[in-house]
Amino acid sequence: MKVFQRLAHAFKMEGVTATFGMMGDGNMFWLHELHKLGVKVHEVRHEGAGLGMADGWARITNTPGVATATCGPGVTQLATALVTAARASTPVVVFCGEFPTNDDEYVQRMDQSLFATACEAGFVRMATPESADEAVRKAFYLAKTESRPIMLSVPMDLQQMDWEDDDAYVPSSSLFTPGVVHPDSAVLERAADIIATSRKPVIVVGRGARWADAGDAVLQLGERIGALIATSLLAKTYLSESEYHAGISGTYASHGAIKLLQNADCLIGVGASLNRYTTEHGYLYANARYVQIDKKPHVIMSGVRAADCYLQADAKIGVEALERVLAGRKFRSTGYRTPEVKEQLVRHYDDRTEFPIDPGTVDPRKACMLLDEIVPSHIGLLSGSGMASGISNMMMVKRRDLMQGGHFFGCIGQMMPAAMGAVVATGKPAMLLEGDASVMMHLAEFETAVRYNLPLLVVVMNNEALGAEYYKLEVKNMDVKTSMITTPDLGKLAVDMGGKGAIARTLSDLAKAAKEWVENPGPMMIDMRISRTVMSIPYRRVHYGRED
């Protein structure tokens, strides 16, 4: 057995079922062996996109995704995707070839450890052939415990050496026993004191609450204390069955929700980081006391602020414990749960501002609402991070099991690969709404989706411009034409790549294409031409100080 074969076997024993990346001299033998072992190898068109797919896989499964690249230039292509995964706290193991140890003048040589550090990733190097097992085990251990991407760098010449050890591989799961974190009783009482003295509490749930399956517990606590329920962007629509669900908290909050959230005197964060966007820089909860529940030892919130009471606990266990303490005190409060508040939350997300619509385009708000209506709830929804995402994030409110936003690094272009990885992870259809500049950045990966027959609908919110820059120039009375970039018919290009495609210049065009995909999900792209006259609500707030 060669070392590359042992490395592949170790990955298989770590539970890996899929990899994403591009083959080169530094990883080709390892990939070949993985294929022989039954691991699904997804060959992509760009290394960064492969890492983006592994990132999307891991965000959905909450287990390490696996990406790969060859040495040198293959590694440098990973930069943006590495930082994005790091900011998303995504566990990913990236198998990277490294230049031979016996050739200091190798053309693709570079110090990959420095590169990994610069990209906020961890780094593990296989220094000897005998350390193959240890290197793989350490990489997966760090990815799981630090929840970030870890680069496993393996010199090419060492991969070709013989593996002599007959011992069974011991996976990283043997190094620790993941347990449920139970709350400290004294801290629990302090949290209950804060909640019991509040009159307008809000519970904000994040993806940690979703991962812990804390939904029923949150609904029960919310009923007891009279709380509004809101979410972070990453938990969008979670628990929206509640009549007192206020939608996303923060940047993408509706005007009606903001008016309510501003008056909160207690904010309970459940599995949510309560970052600057979720709290709108503290503007939403300026007079509230904070109770934060998270399984990490501690979390610093926006503005380097600590919660008034930090309760380290599994989200579900922590909320259930709070409910028991408050029930023991026979505490119950009406809080926000009044007929007047319920009335305010009816269609509070509507945007009634009138805009003239450019000829041959659609109003993106109406288009998003139409898609939300046509596409069934069992189909996931993912969105990017450009200007147009502010529209889809606010206007598409149907409850879906899979919801993902892409604002981790403030970069465009990363959500199409992530959506593909999510579809591979779940095996279920999903819909991505993304801007034209973002899609063009990784357009070649649509062919990857076709090759693997992924049931992904890519809806391009195409205003033929760099949307964010267009409006930033406009507000400064500068020439917006410098931000305008024409695009070809992306629906036709999708067909040329072997998938399905359509261009939508009217709502009826959009409805027809969306219904066709729903009837037979597969790789499809709808080039939805949207009017530049319609600016998202967050952009109107930031750049014009108004919503109308």
Coordinates of C-alpha atoms in Angstrom, one line a residue:
M1 CA 0.0 0.0 0.0
K2 CA 1.2 3.5 -0.8
V3 CA 0.8 6.5 1.5
F4 CA -1.8 8.1 -0.8
Q5 CA -3.9 4.9 -0.5
R6 CA -3.6 5.0 3.3
L7 CA -4.6 8.7 3.2
A8 CA -7.7 7.9 1.1
H9 CA -8.6 5.1 3.5
A10 CA -8.3 7.4 6.5
F11 CA -10.7 9.9 4.9
K12 CA -13.1 7.1 4.2
M13 CA -12.9 6.0 7.8
E14 CA -13.6 9.6 8.9
G15 CA -17.1 9.1 7.3
V16 CA -16.4 11.1 4.1
T17 CA -18.9 10.3 1.4
A18 CA -18.2 13.2 -1.0
T19 CA -15.3 15.5 -2.1
F20 CA -15.2 18.6 -4.2
G21 CA -12.2 20.0 -6.1
M22 CA -10.0 19.9 -9.1
M23 CA -7.4 17.2 -9.9
G24 CA -3.7 18.0 -10.3
D25 CA -0.3 16.4 -9.7
G26 CA -0.6 16.9 -6.0
N27 CA -3.9 15.2 -5.3
M28 CA -4.7 13.0 -8.3
F29 CA -3.6 9.6 -6.8
W30 CA -5.4 10.3 -3.6
L31 CA -8.6 11.2 -5.5
H32 CA -8.3 8.1 -7.7
E33 CA -8.1 6.0 -4.6
L34 CA -11.1 7.7 -3.0
H35 CA -13.1 6.9 -6.1
K36 CA -12.1 3.3 -5.8
L37 CA -13.3 3.3 -2.2
G38 CA -16.8 4.5 -3.2
V39 CA -16.4 8.2 -2.2
K40 CA -18.2 10.5 -4.7
V41 CA -15.6 12.7 -6.3
H42 CA -17.0 15.9 -7.7
E43 CA -14.7 17.4 -10.3
V44 CA -15.2 21.1 -10.6
R45 CA -14.0 23.9 -12.9
H46 CA -12.3 26.1 -10.3
E47 CA -10.7 25.1 -7.0
G48 CA -12.3 27.9 -5.1
A49 CA -15.7 26.7 -6.3
G50 CA -14.9 23.2 -5.0
L51 CA -14.2 24.6 -1.6
G52 CA -17.4 26.6 -1.8
M53 CA -19.3 23.4 -2.4
A54 CA -17.7 21.7 0.5
D55 CA -18.6 24.8 2.6
G56 CA -22.2 24.5 1.5
W57 CA -22.2 20.8 2.3
A58 CA -20.9 21.4 5.8
R59 CA -23.3 24.3 6.6
I60 CA -26.2 22.0 5.9
T61 CA -24.9 18.8 7.5
N62 CA -23.0 20.4 10.4
T63 CA -20.2 17.9 9.7
P64 CA -16.9 18.5 8.0
G65 CA -17.0 19.0 4.2
V66 CA -14.0 17.9 2.2
A67 CA -12.4 19.9 -0.6
T68 CA -9.1 19.4 -2.5
A69 CA -6.6 21.2 -4.6
T70 CA -3.2 20.5 -6.1
C71 CA -0.1 22.3 -4.8
G72 CA 0.9 25.9 -5.5
P73 CA -1.5 27.6 -7.9
G74 CA -4.3 25.2 -7.0
V75 CA -4.0 26.3 -3.4
T76 CA -3.9 30.0 -4.1
Q77 CA -7.2 29.7 -6.0
L78 CA -8.8 28.8 -2.6
A79 CA -8.3 32.2 -1.0
T80 CA -11.7 33.8 -1.0
A81 CA -13.5 30.6 -0.3
L82 CA -11.2 29.8 2.6
V83 CA -11.9 33.2 4.3
T84 CA -15.6 32.8 3.6
A85 CA -15.7 29.4 5.2
A86 CA -13.7 30.7 8.2
R87 CA -16.1 33.6 8.7
A88 CA -19.0 31.2 8.4
S89 CA -17.4 28.9 11.1
T90 CA -17.7 26.0 8.7
P91 CA -15.8 22.8 9.4
V92 CA -14.0 21.8 6.2
V93 CA -10.9 19.7 5.6
V94 CA -9.0 20.7 2.5
F95 CA -6.6 18.1 1.2
C96 CA -3.8 19.9 -0.7
G97 CA -0.9 18.5 -2.4
E98 CA 2.5 20.1 -1.6
F99 CA 5.7 20.4 -3.6
P100 CA 8.1 17.6 -3.2
T101 CA 10.4 17.7 -0.2
N102 CA 13.4 16.9 -2.3
D103 CA 12.9 19.7 -4.9
D104 CA 13.3 23.2 -3.6
E105 CA 13.2 24.7 -7.1
Y106 CA 9.9 23.0 -8.0
V107 CA 7.9 25.5 -10.1
Q108 CA 4.7 25.3 -8.0
R109 CA 6.5 25.6 -4.7
M110 CA 5.1 27.9 -2.0
D111 CA 4.8 28.1 1.8
Q112 CA 1.3 26.8 2.1
S113 CA 1.2 27.3 5.9
L114 CA 1.6 31.1 5.5
F115 CA -1.2 31.1 2.9
A116 CA -3.5 29.2 5.2
T117 CA -2.8 31.5 8.1
A118 CA -3.5 34.6 5.9
C119 CA -6.8 33.0 4.9
E120 CA -7.8 32.4 8.5
A121 CA -7.6 28.7 8.1
G122 CA -5.9 26.1 10.3
F123 CA -2.9 24.1 8.9
V124 CA -1.7 20.6 9.3
R125 CA 1.3 19.2 7.4
M126 CA 2.1 15.6 6.9
A127 CA 5.9 15.7 7.6
T128 CA 6.7 12.0 7.3
P129 CA 5.0 9.1 5.5
E130 CA 4.6 7.4 8.9
S131 CA 2.5 10.3 10.2
A132 CA -0.3 10.0 7.6
D133 CA -2.9 8.7 10.1
E134 CA -2.0 11.3 12.7
A135 CA -2.2 14.1 10.1
V136 CA -5.6 13.2 8.9
R137 CA -6.9 12.6 12.4
K138 CA -5.6 15.9 13.6
A139 CA -7.1 17.8 10.6
F140 CA -10.6 16.4 11.2
Y141 CA -10.3 16.9 14.9
L142 CA -9.4 20.6 14.5
A143 CA -12.1 21.1 11.9
K144 CA -14.7 19.8 14.2
T145 CA -13.6 21.4 17.5
E146 CA -12.5 24.8 16.0
S147 CA -15.4 24.8 13.4
R148 CA -13.3 26.3 10.6
P149 CA -11.4 25.1 7.5
I150 CA -8.2 23.2 8.0
M151 CA -5.7 22.8 5.2
L152 CA -4.0 19.3 5.2
S153 CA -0.8 19.8 3.2
V154 CA 0.8 16.6 1.9
P155 CA 4.1 16.6 0.0
M156 CA 3.8 14.8 -3.4
D157 CA 6.9 12.6 -2.9
L158 CA 5.8 11.4 0.5
Q159 CA 2.4 10.3 -1.0
Q160 CA 4.3 7.9 -3.2
M161 CA 6.2 6.2 -0.4
D162 CA 5.2 2.8 1.0
W163 CA 2.9 2.4 4.0
E164 CA 4.1 -0.4 6.2
D165 CA 1.7 -0.2 9.2
D166 CA -1.1 -2.8 9.4
D167 CA -2.9 -1.2 12.3
A168 CA -6.5 -0.1 11.8
Y169 CA -7.1 3.6 11.4
V170 CA -8.4 5.4 14.5
P171 CA -10.8 8.2 13.5
S172 CA -10.9 11.7 15.0
S173 CA -14.1 10.9 16.9
S174 CA -12.0 8.7 19.2
L175 CA -10.3 11.8 20.5
F176 CA -13.3 13.4 22.2
T177 CA -16.9 12.5 23.2
P178 CA -19.3 15.3 22.0
G179 CA -21.6 15.9 24.9
V180 CA -24.6 18.0 25.7
V181 CA -23.7 21.2 27.6
H182 CA -26.0 21.7 30.6
P183 CA -26.5 25.1 32.2
D184 CA -25.1 26.2 35.5
S185 CA -27.9 26.4 38.0
A186 CA -26.8 29.8 39.5
V187 CA -26.5 31.4 36.0
L188 CA -29.9 29.9 35.1
E189 CA -31.5 31.6 38.0
R190 CA -29.9 35.0 37.0
A191 CA -31.2 34.6 33.5
A192 CA -34.7 33.8 34.8
D193 CA -34.5 36.9 37.0
I194 CA -33.9 39.1 34.0
I195 CA -36.6 37.6 32.0
A196 CA -39.1 37.7 34.9
T197 CA -38.6 41.4 35.3
S198 CA -39.1 42.2 31.6
R199 CA -42.3 43.2 30.0
K200 CA -41.4 43.1 26.3
P201 CA -39.1 40.2 25.6
V202 CA -37.8 39.1 22.2
I203 CA -36.3 35.7 21.5
V204 CA -33.8 35.7 18.6
V205 CA -33.0 32.2 17.3
G206 CA -30.0 31.4 15.1
R207 CA -28.7 28.3 13.3
G208 CA -27.5 26.9 16.6
A209 CA -31.1 26.7 17.8
R210 CA -32.0 24.9 14.5
W211 CA -29.1 22.5 14.8
A212 CA -30.0 21.7 18.4
D213 CA -33.7 21.2 17.4
A214 CA -34.7 23.7 20.0
G215 CA -37.9 24.8 18.1
D216 CA -40.6 23.4 20.4
A217 CA -38.8 24.6 23.5
V218 CA -38.5 28.1 22.1
L219 CA -42.2 28.2 21.2
Q220 CA -43.1 27.0 24.7
L221 CA -40.9 29.6 26.4
G222 CA -42.1 32.3 24.1
E223 CA -45.7 31.5 25.0
R224 CA -44.9 31.7 28.8
I225 CA -43.1 35.0 28.7
G226 CA -45.1 36.7 25.9
A227 CA -42.1 37.0 23.6
L228 CA -41.8 38.0 20.0
I229 CA -39.8 35.5 18.0
A230 CA -37.3 36.7 15.5
T231 CA -34.4 35.0 13.7
S232 CA -30.9 35.7 12.4
L233 CA -30.5 35.6 8.7
L234 CA -29.1 32.1 8.9
A235 CA -32.3 30.8 10.5
K236 CA -34.7 32.7 8.3
T237 CA -38.4 31.6 8.6
Y238 CA -37.5 29.2 11.4
L239 CA -40.5 28.9 13.8
S240 CA -42.6 31.1 11.5
E241 CA -45.7 29.1 12.4
S242 CA -45.9 31.3 15.5
E243 CA -48.4 34.1 15.1
Y244 CA -45.9 36.3 16.9
H245 CA -43.0 35.7 14.5
A246 CA -41.4 39.0 13.5
G247 CA -39.2 37.7 10.8
I248 CA -35.5 38.5 10.5
S249 CA -34.0 40.6 13.2
G250 CA -31.6 43.4 12.1
T251 CA -30.6 44.6 8.6
Y252 CA -33.4 42.7 6.9
A253 CA -36.1 43.4 9.4
S254 CA -39.3 44.9 8.1
H255 CA -40.4 48.4 9.1
G256 CA -43.2 46.9 11.2
A257 CA -40.9 44.5 13.0
I258 CA -38.4 47.3 13.7
K259 CA -41.0 49.4 15.4
L260 CA -41.7 46.5 17.8
L261 CA -38.2 45.3 18.3
Q262 CA -37.0 48.8 19.2
N263 CA -39.2 48.7 22.3
A264 CA -37.8 45.4 23.7
D265 CA -36.5 45.4 27.2
C266 CA -35.1 41.9 27.1
L267 CA -33.4 40.0 24.3
I268 CA -32.8 36.3 24.6
G269 CA -30.4 35.0 22.0
V270 CA -30.6 31.2 21.4
G271 CA -27.8 29.8 19.3
A272 CA -27.3 33.2 17.6
S273 CA -24.1 35.3 17.8
L274 CA -26.1 38.5 18.0
N275 CA -23.7 40.2 15.7
R276 CA -23.9 43.8 14.4
Y277 CA -26.3 42.8 11.6
T278 CA -28.7 40.9 13.8
T279 CA -28.9 43.8 16.3
E280 CA -28.6 46.5 13.7
H281 CA -25.5 47.8 15.5
G282 CA -27.5 47.8 18.8
Y283 CA -30.1 50.2 17.4
L284 CA -32.9 47.6 17.7
Y285 CA -32.3 46.6 21.3
A286 CA -30.8 49.8 22.8
N287 CA -32.7 49.5 26.1
A288 CA -32.8 45.8 26.4
R289 CA -30.9 43.5 28.8
Y290 CA -29.3 40.5 27.0
V291 CA -29.5 36.9 27.9
Q292 CA -27.5 34.7 25.5
I293 CA -27.6 30.9 25.3
D294 CA -24.9 29.2 23.4
K295 CA -22.8 26.0 23.8
K296 CA -19.5 27.9 23.5
P297 CA -17.7 28.9 26.7
H298 CA -18.5 32.5 25.8
V299 CA -19.5 34.7 22.8
I300 CA -18.7 38.4 22.4
M301 CA -21.5 40.2 20.7
S302 CA -21.5 43.2 18.5
G303 CA -19.4 46.1 19.6
V304 CA -17.2 43.9 21.9
R305 CA -20.1 43.7 24.3
A306 CA -20.9 40.7 26.6
A307 CA -24.5 39.7 27.4
D308 CA -25.9 40.7 30.8
C309 CA -26.2 37.0 31.5
Y310 CA -24.4 34.4 29.4
L311 CA -25.8 30.9 29.8
Q312 CA -23.5 28.2 28.4
A313 CA -25.7 25.4 27.3
D314 CA -27.0 23.4 24.4
A315 CA -29.7 25.5 22.9
K316 CA -32.5 23.1 23.5
I317 CA -31.4 22.1 27.0
G318 CA -30.9 25.7 28.0
V319 CA -34.3 26.9 26.8
E320 CA -36.0 23.9 28.4
A321 CA -34.2 24.6 31.7
L322 CA -35.3 28.3 31.6
E323 CA -38.9 27.2 31.0
R324 CA -38.8 24.9 34.0
V325 CA -37.4 27.6 36.3
L326 CA -40.0 30.1 35.3
A327 CA -42.7 27.5 35.5
G328 CA -41.5 26.7 39.0
R329 CA -41.9 30.4 39.9
K330 CA -45.4 30.3 38.3
F331 CA -44.3 33.2 36.1
R332 CA -46.4 34.0 33.1
S333 CA -46.6 37.3 31.1
T334 CA -48.6 38.7 28.2
G335 CA -45.7 40.7 27.0
Y336 CA -45.9 41.4 23.3
R337 CA -48.7 38.8 22.8
T338 CA -51.7 41.1 22.3
P339 CA -54.3 41.4 19.5
E340 CA -52.7 44.8 18.5
V341 CA -49.3 43.3 18.0
K342 CA -50.7 40.3 16.1
E343 CA -52.4 42.8 13.8
Q344 CA -49.2 44.7 13.2
L345 CA -47.4 41.4 12.1
V346 CA -49.9 40.6 9.4
R347 CA -48.0 40.9 6.1
H348 CA -45.6 43.3 7.9
Y349 CA -42.9 42.5 5.2
D350 CA -44.9 44.1 2.3
D351 CA -43.1 46.8 0.4
R352 CA -45.7 49.1 -1.0
T353 CA -43.4 51.8 -2.4
E354 CA -44.1 52.5 -6.1
F355 CA -41.3 52.6 -8.7
P356 CA -41.5 53.0 -12.4
I357 CA -40.3 49.7 -14.0
D358 CA -37.8 49.7 -16.9
P359 CA -39.2 48.3 -20.1
G360 CA -38.5 44.6 -20.7
T361 CA -37.9 43.9 -17.0
V362 CA -39.8 42.9 -13.9
D363 CA -40.3 44.4 -10.5
P364 CA -37.9 42.1 -8.4
R365 CA -40.2 42.3 -5.4
K366 CA -43.2 40.9 -7.3
A367 CA -40.9 38.4 -8.9
C368 CA -39.7 37.1 -5.5
M369 CA -43.2 36.9 -4.1
L370 CA -44.3 35.0 -7.2
L371 CA -41.4 32.5 -6.9
D372 CA -42.2 32.1 -3.2
E373 CA -45.7 31.2 -4.1
I374 CA -44.9 28.8 -7.0
V375 CA -42.0 26.9 -5.5
P376 CA -43.2 24.4 -2.8
S377 CA -42.0 24.6 0.8
H378 CA -40.1 21.3 0.6
I379 CA -37.7 23.0 -1.8
G380 CA -34.8 24.9 -0.2
L381 CA -34.0 28.5 -0.8
L382 CA -30.5 30.1 -0.9
S383 CA -29.6 33.7 -1.6
G384 CA -26.4 35.6 -2.2
S385 CA -25.0 38.7 -0.7
G386 CA -25.4 41.5 -3.3
M387 CA -28.0 44.3 -3.4
A388 CA -30.7 42.0 -4.8
S389 CA -30.4 39.6 -2.0
G390 CA -32.0 42.3 0.3
I391 CA -35.1 41.9 -1.8
S392 CA -35.3 38.1 -1.8
N393 CA -34.4 37.9 1.9
M394 CA -37.2 40.2 2.9
M395 CA -39.9 39.3 0.4
M396 CA -39.6 35.5 0.4
V397 CA -41.2 34.3 3.7
K398 CA -42.5 30.8 3.0
R399 CA -41.3 28.3 5.7
R400 CA -38.6 26.0 4.2
D401 CA -36.4 23.4 5.8
L402 CA -33.3 24.6 3.9
M403 CA -32.6 28.3 4.1
Q404 CA -29.2 29.8 3.5
G405 CA -27.9 33.4 3.2
G406 CA -24.4 34.3 2.0
H407 CA -23.1 37.4 3.9
F408 CA -20.2 35.8 5.8
F409 CA -17.4 37.7 4.0
G410 CA -19.4 40.4 2.2
C411 CA -18.2 38.9 -1.1
I412 CA -20.1 38.0 -4.2
G413 CA -19.8 34.8 -6.2
Q414 CA -19.7 32.3 -3.4
M415 CA -23.3 31.2 -3.1
M416 CA -23.7 29.2 -6.4
P417 CA -21.0 26.7 -5.3
A418 CA -22.5 26.6 -1.8
A419 CA -25.9 25.9 -3.2
M420 CA -24.5 23.0 -5.2
G421 CA -22.8 21.6 -2.2
A422 CA -26.1 21.9 -0.2
V423 CA -28.0 20.0 -2.9
V424 CA -25.4 17.2 -2.9
A425 CA -25.6 17.0 0.9
T426 CA -29.4 16.8 1.0
G427 CA -30.1 15.1 -2.3
K428 CA -33.1 17.4 -2.5
P429 CA -34.0 20.2 -4.9
A430 CA -33.2 23.8 -4.0
M431 CA -33.5 27.2 -5.5
L432 CA -30.8 29.9 -5.5
L433 CA -31.5 33.6 -6.1
E434 CA -28.3 35.4 -7.0
G435 CA -27.2 38.5 -8.8
D436 CA -25.8 38.5 -12.3
A437 CA -22.3 39.5 -11.4
S438 CA -22.1 36.7 -8.8
V439 CA -23.4 34.1 -11.2
M440 CA -21.0 35.2 -14.0
M441 CA -18.1 34.7 -11.6
H442 CA -18.7 31.0 -11.4
L443 CA -20.8 30.4 -14.5
A444 CA -18.6 27.5 -15.5
E445 CA -19.8 25.6 -12.5
F446 CA -23.3 25.4 -14.0
E447 CA -21.8 22.8 -16.3
T448 CA -20.7 21.0 -13.1
A449 CA -24.3 21.0 -11.9
V450 CA -25.3 19.6 -15.3
R451 CA -22.6 16.9 -15.2
Y452 CA -23.9 15.6 -11.8
N453 CA -27.5 16.3 -12.7
L454 CA -28.1 18.4 -9.6
P455 CA -31.7 19.5 -9.0
L456 CA -30.8 23.2 -8.6
L457 CA -32.7 26.2 -10.0
V458 CA -30.5 29.2 -10.4
V459 CA -32.6 32.4 -10.6
V460 CA -30.4 35.2 -11.8
M461 CA -31.6 38.6 -10.5
N462 CA -30.1 40.3 -13.5
N463 CA -30.1 44.1 -13.7
E464 CA -26.9 44.1 -15.8
A465 CA -25.0 46.0 -13.3
L466 CA -22.9 45.8 -10.1
G467 CA -26.0 46.5 -8.0
A468 CA -24.4 47.7 -4.8
E469 CA -22.0 50.0 -6.7
Y470 CA -24.8 51.3 -9.0
Y471 CA -26.8 52.7 -6.1
K472 CA -23.7 53.9 -4.2
L473 CA -22.7 55.9 -7.3
E474 CA -26.3 57.1 -7.7
V475 CA -26.6 58.5 -4.2
K476 CA -23.4 60.5 -4.8
N477 CA -24.7 61.9 -8.1
M478 CA -21.9 60.1 -10.0
D479 CA -22.1 58.3 -13.4
V480 CA -23.9 55.0 -12.8
K481 CA -23.0 53.8 -16.2
T482 CA -19.5 52.9 -15.0
S483 CA -21.1 50.1 -12.9
M484 CA -23.3 48.7 -15.7
I485 CA -22.1 45.5 -17.4
T486 CA -24.2 43.8 -20.1
T487 CA -24.7 40.0 -19.9
P488 CA -25.7 37.5 -22.6
D489 CA -28.9 35.5 -22.4
L490 CA -27.9 33.3 -19.5
G491 CA -30.9 31.0 -20.0
K492 CA -29.6 30.2 -23.5
L493 CA -26.1 29.6 -22.1
A494 CA -27.6 27.2 -19.6
V495 CA -29.1 25.2 -22.4
D496 CA -25.9 25.2 -24.4
M497 CA -24.2 23.7 -21.3
G498 CA -26.7 20.9 -21.3
G499 CA -29.2 22.1 -18.7
K500 CA -32.5 23.9 -19.0
G501 CA -32.8 27.6 -19.2
A502 CA -35.1 30.6 -19.9
I503 CA -35.0 34.3 -20.0
A504 CA -37.8 36.1 -18.1
R505 CA -38.7 39.7 -19.0
T506 CA -42.3 39.4 -17.6
L507 CA -43.9 37.8 -14.6
S508 CA -45.7 35.3 -16.9
D509 CA -42.3 34.3 -18.4
L510 CA -41.0 33.7 -14.9
A511 CA -44.1 31.7 -13.8
K512 CA -43.9 29.5 -16.8
A513 CA -40.2 28.7 -16.3
A514 CA -40.5 28.2 -12.6
K515 CA -43.5 25.8 -13.0
E516 CA -41.6 23.8 -15.6
W517 CA -38.7 23.3 -13.1
V518 CA -41.0 22.4 -10.2
E519 CA -42.6 19.7 -12.3
N520 CA -39.2 18.2 -13.2
P521 CA -36.3 19.5 -11.0
G522 CA -32.9 19.5 -12.6
P523 CA -30.1 21.9 -13.4
M524 CA -31.8 25.0 -14.7
M525 CA -31.1 28.7 -15.0
I526 CA -33.7 31.5 -15.3
D527 CA -32.2 34.8 -16.5
M528 CA -34.7 37.1 -14.7
R529 CA -34.2 40.7 -15.9
I530 CA -35.0 43.0 -13.1
S531 CA -35.6 46.8 -13.1
R532 CA -32.7 48.9 -11.8
T533 CA -35.3 51.4 -10.5
V534 CA -36.1 49.2 -7.6
M535 CA -33.7 49.4 -4.7
S536 CA -33.8 47.0 -1.8
I537 CA -35.2 48.4 1.5
P538 CA -31.8 48.0 3.3
Y539 CA -30.1 50.1 0.6
R540 CA -32.8 52.7 0.8
R541 CA -32.3 52.9 4.6
V542 CA -28.5 53.1 4.4
H543 CA -28.1 55.4 1.4
Y544 CA -31.2 57.6 1.6
G545 CA -32.3 57.3 5.2
R546 CA -35.8 56.2 4.2
E547 CA -37.8 53.3 3.0
D548 CA -40.2 54.9 0.5

